[in-house]
PDB file of C-alpha atoms in Angstrom:
ATOM      1  CA  MET A   1      10.113   6.600  21.480  1.00 81.00           C
ATOM      2  CA  THR A   2       6.705   7.927  20.109  1.00 94.00           C
ATOM      3  CA  LEU A   3       5.034   5.890  17.230  1.00 95.00           C
ATOM      4  CA  ALA A   4       2.339   7.482  15.115  1.00 96.00           C
ATOM      5  CA  VAL A   5       0.135   6.630  11.921  1.00 97.00           C
ATOM      6  CA  ARG A   6      -1.211   9.432   9.809  1.00 97.00           C
ATOM      7  CA  ARG A   7      -3.470   9.174   6.739  1.00 97.00           C
ATOM      8  CA  LEU A   8      -1.618  10.900   4.023  1.00 97.00           C
ATOM      9  CA  ARG A   9      -2.390  14.366   3.109  1.00 97.00           C
ATOM     10  CA  GLU A  10      -1.022  17.368   1.346  1.00 96.00           C
ATOM     11  CA  SER A  11       0.767  18.514   4.166  1.00 97.00           C
ATOM     12  CA  LEU A  12       2.738  15.317   4.393  1.00 97.00           C
ATOM     13  CA  ARG A  13       3.730  15.136   0.990  1.00 96.00           C
ATOM     14  CA  GLN A  14       7.276  15.822   1.642  1.00 96.00           C
ATOM     15  CA  ASP A  15       7.347  13.223   4.124  1.00 97.00           C
ATOM     16  CA  PHE A  16       6.193  10.763   1.746  1.00 97.00           C
ATOM     17  CA  PHE A  17       9.025  11.424  -0.626  1.00 96.00           C
ATOM     18  CA  SER A  18      11.424  11.490   2.111  1.00 95.00           C
ATOM     19  CA  LEU A  19      10.450   7.720   2.930  1.00 95.00           C
ATOM     20  CA  HIS A  20      10.727   6.938  -0.697  1.00 93.00           C
ATOM     21  CA  SER A  21      14.199   7.356  -1.394  1.00 89.00           C
ATOM     22  CA  ASP A  22      17.183   5.636  -2.635  1.00 83.00           C
ATOM     23  CA  ALA A  23      18.256   5.432   1.088  1.00 82.00           C
ATOM     24  CA  ASN A  24      15.321   3.352   1.927  1.00 77.00           C
ATOM     25  CA  GLY A  25      15.818   1.131  -1.027  1.00 77.00           C
ATOM     26  CA  CYS A  26      12.563   2.531  -2.858  1.00 79.00           C
ATOM     27  CA  GLY A  27      13.952   5.571  -4.694  1.00 80.00           C
ATOM     28  CA  LEU A  28      12.699   3.956  -8.099  1.00 85.00           C
ATOM     29  CA  CYS A  29       9.089   3.074  -7.615  1.00 90.00           C
ATOM     30  CA  GLN A  30       7.236   6.222  -5.682  1.00 93.00           C
ATOM     31  CA  CYS A  31       4.356   3.917  -5.197  1.00 93.00           C
ATOM     32  CA  VAL A  32       3.279   4.050  -8.470  1.00 95.00           C
ATOM     33  CA  ALA A  33       3.675   0.613  -9.958  1.00 93.00           C
ATOM     34  CA  TRP A  34       0.154  -0.301  -9.787  1.00 94.00           C
ATOM     35  CA  TRP A  35      -0.840   2.986 -11.609  1.00 96.00           C
ATOM     36  CA  VAL A  36       1.081   2.289 -14.893  1.00 94.00           C
ATOM     37  CA  PRO A  37      -1.260   0.570 -17.328  1.00 91.00           C
ATOM     38  CA  THR A  38       1.031  -2.587 -17.628  1.00 90.00           C
ATOM     39  CA  TRP A  39       4.176  -4.342 -16.305  1.00 90.00           C
ATOM     40  CA  ASP A  40       5.682  -4.014 -19.843  1.00 92.00           C
ATOM     41  CA  GLY A  41       8.328  -1.523 -19.673  1.00 92.00           C
ATOM     42  CA  TRP A  42       8.202  -1.214 -15.892  1.00 90.00           C
ATOM     43  CA  ALA A  43      12.235  -1.979 -15.604  1.00 89.00           C
ATOM     44  CA  ASP A  44      12.859   0.784 -18.182  1.00 93.00           C
ATOM     45  CA  ARG A  45      11.051   3.687 -16.228  1.00 94.00           C
ATOM     46  CA  SER A  46      13.144   6.316 -14.537  1.00 93.00           C
ATOM     47  CA  PRO A  47      12.735   7.411 -10.791  1.00 92.00           C
ATOM     48  CA  ALA A  48      12.019  10.785 -12.209  1.00 94.00           C
ATOM     49  CA  GLU A  49       9.192   9.321 -14.337  1.00 95.00           C
ATOM     50  CA  ASN A  50       7.612   7.652 -11.599  1.00 94.00           C
ATOM     51  CA  ARG A  51       8.257  10.672  -9.102  1.00 95.00           C
ATOM     52  CA  ALA A  52       6.407  12.929 -11.946  1.00 96.00           C
ATOM     53  CA  LEU A  53       3.629  10.454 -11.886  1.00 96.00           C
ATOM     54  CA  ARG A  54       3.254  10.269  -8.088  1.00 96.00           C
ATOM     55  CA  GLU A  55       3.062  14.501  -8.211  1.00 96.00           C
ATOM     56  CA  SER A  56       0.255  14.100 -10.754  1.00 97.00           C
ATOM     57  CA  LEU A  57      -1.585  11.740  -8.450  1.00 97.00           C
ATOM     58  CA  PHE A  58      -1.083  14.310  -5.518  1.00 97.00           C
ATOM     59  CA  ASP A  59      -2.006  17.018  -7.739  1.00 96.00           C
ATOM     60  CA  GLN A  60      -5.378  15.324  -8.605  1.00 96.00           C
ATOM     61  CA  GLY A  61      -5.651  14.591  -4.819  1.00 95.00           C
ATOM     62  CA  GLU A  62      -4.902  10.999  -4.776  1.00 95.00           C
ATOM     63  CA  TYR A  63      -3.394  10.657  -0.993  1.00 96.00           C
ATOM     64  CA  ASP A  64      -3.784   7.049  -1.130  1.00 95.00           C
ATOM     65  CA  GLY A  65      -2.170   5.726   1.959  1.00 96.00           C
ATOM     66  CA  TYR A  66      -0.759   6.137   5.608  1.00 98.00           C
ATOM     67  CA  LEU A  67       2.611   6.968   6.907  1.00 98.00           C
ATOM     68  CA  LEU A  68       3.821   5.525  10.042  1.00 97.00           C
ATOM     69  CA  TYR A  69       6.192   7.662  12.054  1.00 97.00           C
ATOM     70  CA  ARG A  70       8.876   7.096  14.835  1.00 96.00           C
ATOM     71  CA  ASP A  71       9.375  10.362  16.754  1.00 95.00           C
ATOM     72  CA  GLU A  72       8.347  12.566  13.758  1.00 94.00           C
ATOM     73  CA  THR A  73      10.286  10.766  11.182  1.00 95.00           C
ATOM     74  CA  PRO A  74       8.641   8.655   8.379  1.00 97.00           C
ATOM     75  CA  ILE A  75       9.721   5.091   8.490  1.00 96.00           C
ATOM     76  CA  GLY A  76       6.640   3.319   7.012  1.00 95.00           C
ATOM     77  CA  TRP A  77       3.963   3.518   4.355  1.00 96.00           C
ATOM     78  CA  ALA A  78       0.977   1.358   3.267  1.00 97.00           C
ATOM     79  CA  GLN A  79      -0.769   2.281   0.073  1.00 97.00           C
ATOM     80  CA  VAL A  80      -4.518   2.038   0.790  1.00 98.00           C
ATOM     81  CA  GLY A  81      -7.486   2.969  -1.090  1.00 97.00           C
ATOM     82  CA  ARG A  82     -10.503   1.951  -3.036  1.00 97.00           C
ATOM     83  CA  ARG A  83      -9.513  -1.031  -4.999  1.00 97.00           C
ATOM     84  CA  ASP A  84     -11.412  -0.499  -8.313  1.00 96.00           C
ATOM     85  CA  ARG A  85      -9.323   2.842  -8.657  1.00 96.00           C
ATOM     86  CA  LEU A  86      -6.531   0.751  -9.779  1.00 96.00           C
ATOM     87  CA  GLU A  87      -7.708  -0.795 -13.257  1.00 94.00           C
ATOM     88  CA  ARG A  88      -4.388  -2.797 -13.572  1.00 94.00           C
ATOM     89  CA  LEU A  89      -4.868  -4.454 -10.391  1.00 96.00           C
ATOM     90  CA  VAL A  90      -8.757  -5.262 -11.086  1.00 96.00           C
ATOM     91  CA  ARG A  91      -7.764  -6.716 -14.577  1.00 94.00           C
ATOM     92  CA  GLU A  92      -4.910  -8.690 -13.442  1.00 93.00           C
ATOM     93  CA  TYR A  93      -6.976 -10.596 -10.834  1.00 95.00           C
ATOM     94  CA  ALA A  94     -10.135 -10.404 -12.475  1.00 95.00           C
ATOM     95  CA  LEU A  95     -12.041  -8.688  -9.843  1.00 96.00           C
ATOM     96  CA  PRO A  96     -15.635  -7.787 -10.052  1.00 95.00           C
ATOM     97  CA  ALA A  97     -16.302  -3.992  -9.414  1.00 95.00           C
ATOM     98  CA  ASP A  98     -17.073  -3.384  -5.839  1.00 95.00           C
ATOM     99  CA  PRO A  99     -16.436   0.491  -4.801  1.00 93.00           C
ATOM    100  CA  SER A 100     -16.601  -0.321  -1.213  1.00 93.00           C
ATOM    101  CA  THR A 101     -13.614  -2.705  -1.155  1.00 97.00           C
ATOM    102  CA  TRP A 102     -10.470  -1.232  -0.572  1.00 97.00           C
ATOM    103  CA  ALA A 103      -6.986  -2.942  -1.318  1.00 97.00           C
ATOM    104  CA  ILE A 104      -3.583  -2.581   0.474  1.00 97.00           C
ATOM    105  CA  THR A 105      -1.447  -2.679  -2.414  1.00 96.00           C
ATOM    106  CA  CYS A 106       2.363  -1.692  -1.314  1.00 94.00           C
ATOM    107  CA  PHE A 107       3.768  -2.000   2.383  1.00 91.00           C
ATOM    108  CA  LEU A 108       7.045  -0.609   3.063  1.00 91.00           C
ATOM    109  CA  LEU A 109       9.290  -0.110   6.153  1.00 92.00           C
ATOM    110  CA  ALA A 110      12.471   1.723   6.124  1.00 91.00           C
ATOM    111  CA  PRO A 111      15.316  -0.650   6.658  1.00 88.00           C
ATOM    112  CA  SER A 112      15.946   0.572  10.353  1.00 89.00           C
ATOM    113  CA  ALA A 113      12.479  -0.291  11.125  1.00 91.00           C
ATOM    114  CA  ARG A 114      12.144  -3.743  10.034  1.00 90.00           C
ATOM    115  CA  GLY A 115      11.834  -6.792  12.469  1.00 89.00           C
ATOM    116  CA  GLN A 116      10.269  -4.686  15.350  1.00 92.00           C
ATOM    117  CA  GLY A 117       6.670  -5.568  14.773  1.00 90.00           C
ATOM    118  CA  LEU A 118       5.988  -2.195  13.198  1.00 94.00           C
ATOM    119  CA  ALA A 119       4.277  -3.414  10.034  1.00 94.00           C
ATOM    120  CA  GLN A 120       1.345  -4.774  12.434  1.00 94.00           C
ATOM    121  CA  ARG A 121       1.337  -1.673  14.163  1.00 96.00           C
ATOM    122  CA  LEU A 122       0.633   0.165  10.949  1.00 97.00           C
ATOM    123  CA  LEU A 123      -1.855  -2.319   9.514  1.00 97.00           C
ATOM    124  CA  ARG A 124      -3.818  -2.445  12.776  1.00 96.00           C
ATOM    125  CA  GLU A 125      -4.191   1.546  12.469  1.00 97.00           C
ATOM    126  CA  VAL A 126      -5.092   1.090   8.789  1.00 97.00           C
ATOM    127  CA  LEU A 127      -7.837  -1.236   9.567  1.00 97.00           C
ATOM    128  CA  ALA A 128      -9.203   0.863  12.453  1.00 96.00           C
ATOM    129  CA  ASP A 129      -9.451   3.909  10.102  1.00 96.00           C
ATOM    130  CA  ALA A 130     -10.573   2.255   6.718  1.00 95.00           C
ATOM    131  CA  PRO A 131     -14.097   1.762   7.702  1.00 95.00           C
ATOM    132  CA  ARG A 132     -14.028   5.420   8.772  1.00 94.00           C
ATOM    133  CA  GLN A 133     -13.433   6.301   5.265  1.00 93.00           C
ATOM    134  CA  GLY A 134     -16.044   4.278   3.839  1.00 92.00           C
ATOM    135  CA  ALA A 135     -14.389   0.701   3.310  1.00 95.00           C
ATOM    136  CA  SER A 136     -16.520  -2.360   3.710  1.00 95.00           C
ATOM    137  CA  ALA A 137     -13.676  -4.784   3.043  1.00 97.00           C
ATOM    138  CA  LEU A 138      -9.815  -4.606   2.693  1.00 97.00           C
ATOM    139  CA  GLU A 139      -7.943  -6.728   0.411  1.00 98.00           C
ATOM    140  CA  ALA A 140      -4.431  -7.599   0.291  1.00 98.00           C
ATOM    141  CA  PHE A 141      -2.039  -9.008  -2.536  1.00 96.00           C
ATOM    142  CA  PRO A 142       0.907 -10.378  -0.693  1.00 95.00           C
ATOM    143  CA  ARG A 143       3.869 -11.916  -2.990  1.00 91.00           C
ATOM    144  CA  ARG A 144       4.493 -15.828  -1.975  1.00 90.00           C
ATOM    145  CA  GLY A 145       7.604 -17.714  -2.421  1.00 83.00           C
ATOM    146  CA  GLU A 146      10.759 -18.930  -0.632  1.00 84.00           C
ATOM    147  CA  GLY A 147      13.453 -16.648   0.443  1.00 85.00           C
ATOM    148  CA  LEU A 148      11.966 -13.520  -0.674  1.00 85.00           C
ATOM    149  CA  SER A 149      14.031 -10.145   0.203  1.00 83.00           C
ATOM    150  CA  PRO A 150      12.003  -7.291   1.808  1.00 77.00           C
ATOM    151  CA  GLU A 151      12.061  -5.707  -1.666  1.00 78.00           C
ATOM    152  CA  GLU A 152      10.509  -8.408  -3.077  1.00 84.00           C
ATOM    153  CA  VAL A 153       7.482  -8.567  -0.413  1.00 85.00           C
ATOM    154  CA  TRP A 154       6.676  -4.944  -1.210  1.00 88.00           C
ATOM    155  CA  THR A 155       2.966  -5.722  -1.094  1.00 91.00           C
ATOM    156  CA  GLY A 156       3.162  -7.030   2.669  1.00 91.00           C
ATOM    157  CA  THR A 157       3.569 -10.942   3.750  1.00 91.00           C
ATOM    158  CA  GLU A 158       0.871 -13.090   4.283  1.00 94.00           C
ATOM    159  CA  GLY A 159       1.785 -13.634   7.597  1.00 93.00           C
ATOM    160  CA  LEU A 160       1.107 -10.282   8.269  1.00 94.00           C
ATOM    161  CA  PHE A 161      -2.399 -10.236   6.803  1.00 96.00           C
ATOM    162  CA  ARG A 162      -3.313 -13.702   8.437  1.00 96.00           C
ATOM    163  CA  ARG A 163      -2.311 -12.462  11.763  1.00 95.00           C
ATOM    164  CA  SER A 164      -4.441  -9.350  11.275  1.00 96.00           C
ATOM    165  CA  GLY A 165      -7.902 -11.550  10.492  1.00 96.00           C
ATOM    166  CA  PHE A 166      -7.541 -11.565   6.658  1.00 98.00           C
ATOM    167  CA  SER A 167      -8.750 -14.704   4.812  1.00 97.00           C
ATOM    168  CA  LEU A 168      -7.401 -16.342   1.846  1.00 98.00           C
ATOM    169  CA  VAL A 169      -9.832 -15.796  -0.886  1.00 97.00           C
ATOM    170  CA  GLN A 170      -7.931 -16.450  -4.301  1.00 95.00           C
ATOM    171  CA  ASP A 171      -5.068 -18.811  -4.218  1.00 95.00           C
ATOM    172  CA  HIS A 172      -2.533 -18.374  -6.496  1.00 92.00           C
ATOM    173  CA  PRO A 173       1.315 -19.760  -6.427  1.00 90.00           C
ATOM    174  CA  ARG A 174       2.746 -16.333  -6.413  1.00 89.00           C
ATOM    175  CA  ARG A 175       0.123 -13.704  -5.959  1.00 91.00           C
ATOM    176  CA  PRO A 176      -2.738 -14.821  -3.745  1.00 96.00           C
ATOM    177  CA  ARG A 177      -5.355 -12.522  -2.416  1.00 97.00           C
ATOM    178  CA  TYR A 178      -6.587 -11.839   1.004  1.00 98.00           C
ATOM    179  CA  ARG A 179      -9.526 -10.390   2.178  1.00 98.00           C
ATOM    180  CA  ARG A 180     -10.917  -9.106   5.316  1.00 98.00           C
ATOM    181  CA  GLU A 181     -14.505  -7.760   6.067  1.00 97.00           C
ATOM    182  CA  LEU A 182     -14.865  -4.357   7.697  1.00 95.00           C
ATOM    183  CA  VAL A 183     -17.910  -2.698   9.591  1.00 84.00           C
ATOM    184  CA  PRO A 184     -18.311   0.600   7.406  1.00 63.00           C
ATOM    185  CA  MET A 185     -18.645   3.585  10.045  1.00 66.00           C
ATOM    186  CA  GLY A 186     -19.311   6.285   7.236  1.00 54.00           C
ATOM    187  CA  ARG A 187     -16.683   8.832   5.775  1.00 53.00           C
ATOM    188  CA  VAL A 188     -15.079  11.173   8.271  1.00 50.00           C
TER     189      VAL A 188
END
């Protein structure tokens, strides 16, 4: 078995859509939840609307994340990019502007890849690459609560981030914020 993490780019577009499918329990979102202006009406959005928004983001050059592959099959995804690009996230968490802080806002593993430590592997690769892209810090926004299903922890788990050196910087009963400082290495 060969594992690889690749930063999303134009040539991997179809792999993104292959992973974000009904077969993996995420055909609806297409990883655009933070790109819409409000949660109002989210449940009424169709998979086609969300895919069109994702296609539009790609067309604008917004390749905002990393894909995890097992033997050339995409099995994992982390949406990662400049935090301030997501106006709704910044507004909901009342975050001060900081262009060098990046955010992990989605974390997905195909059902066949869960429970194998692969989320940690994906996050480790993100932490290694983000400074090369100019990030000075990485923030995470996991969901908190008892008995959450894998679909409900679409932003990752607190344990995942704590094990990777993130510190709690904003406590909240349901939506805490974690942060890890990085050593910027200059954009590649």
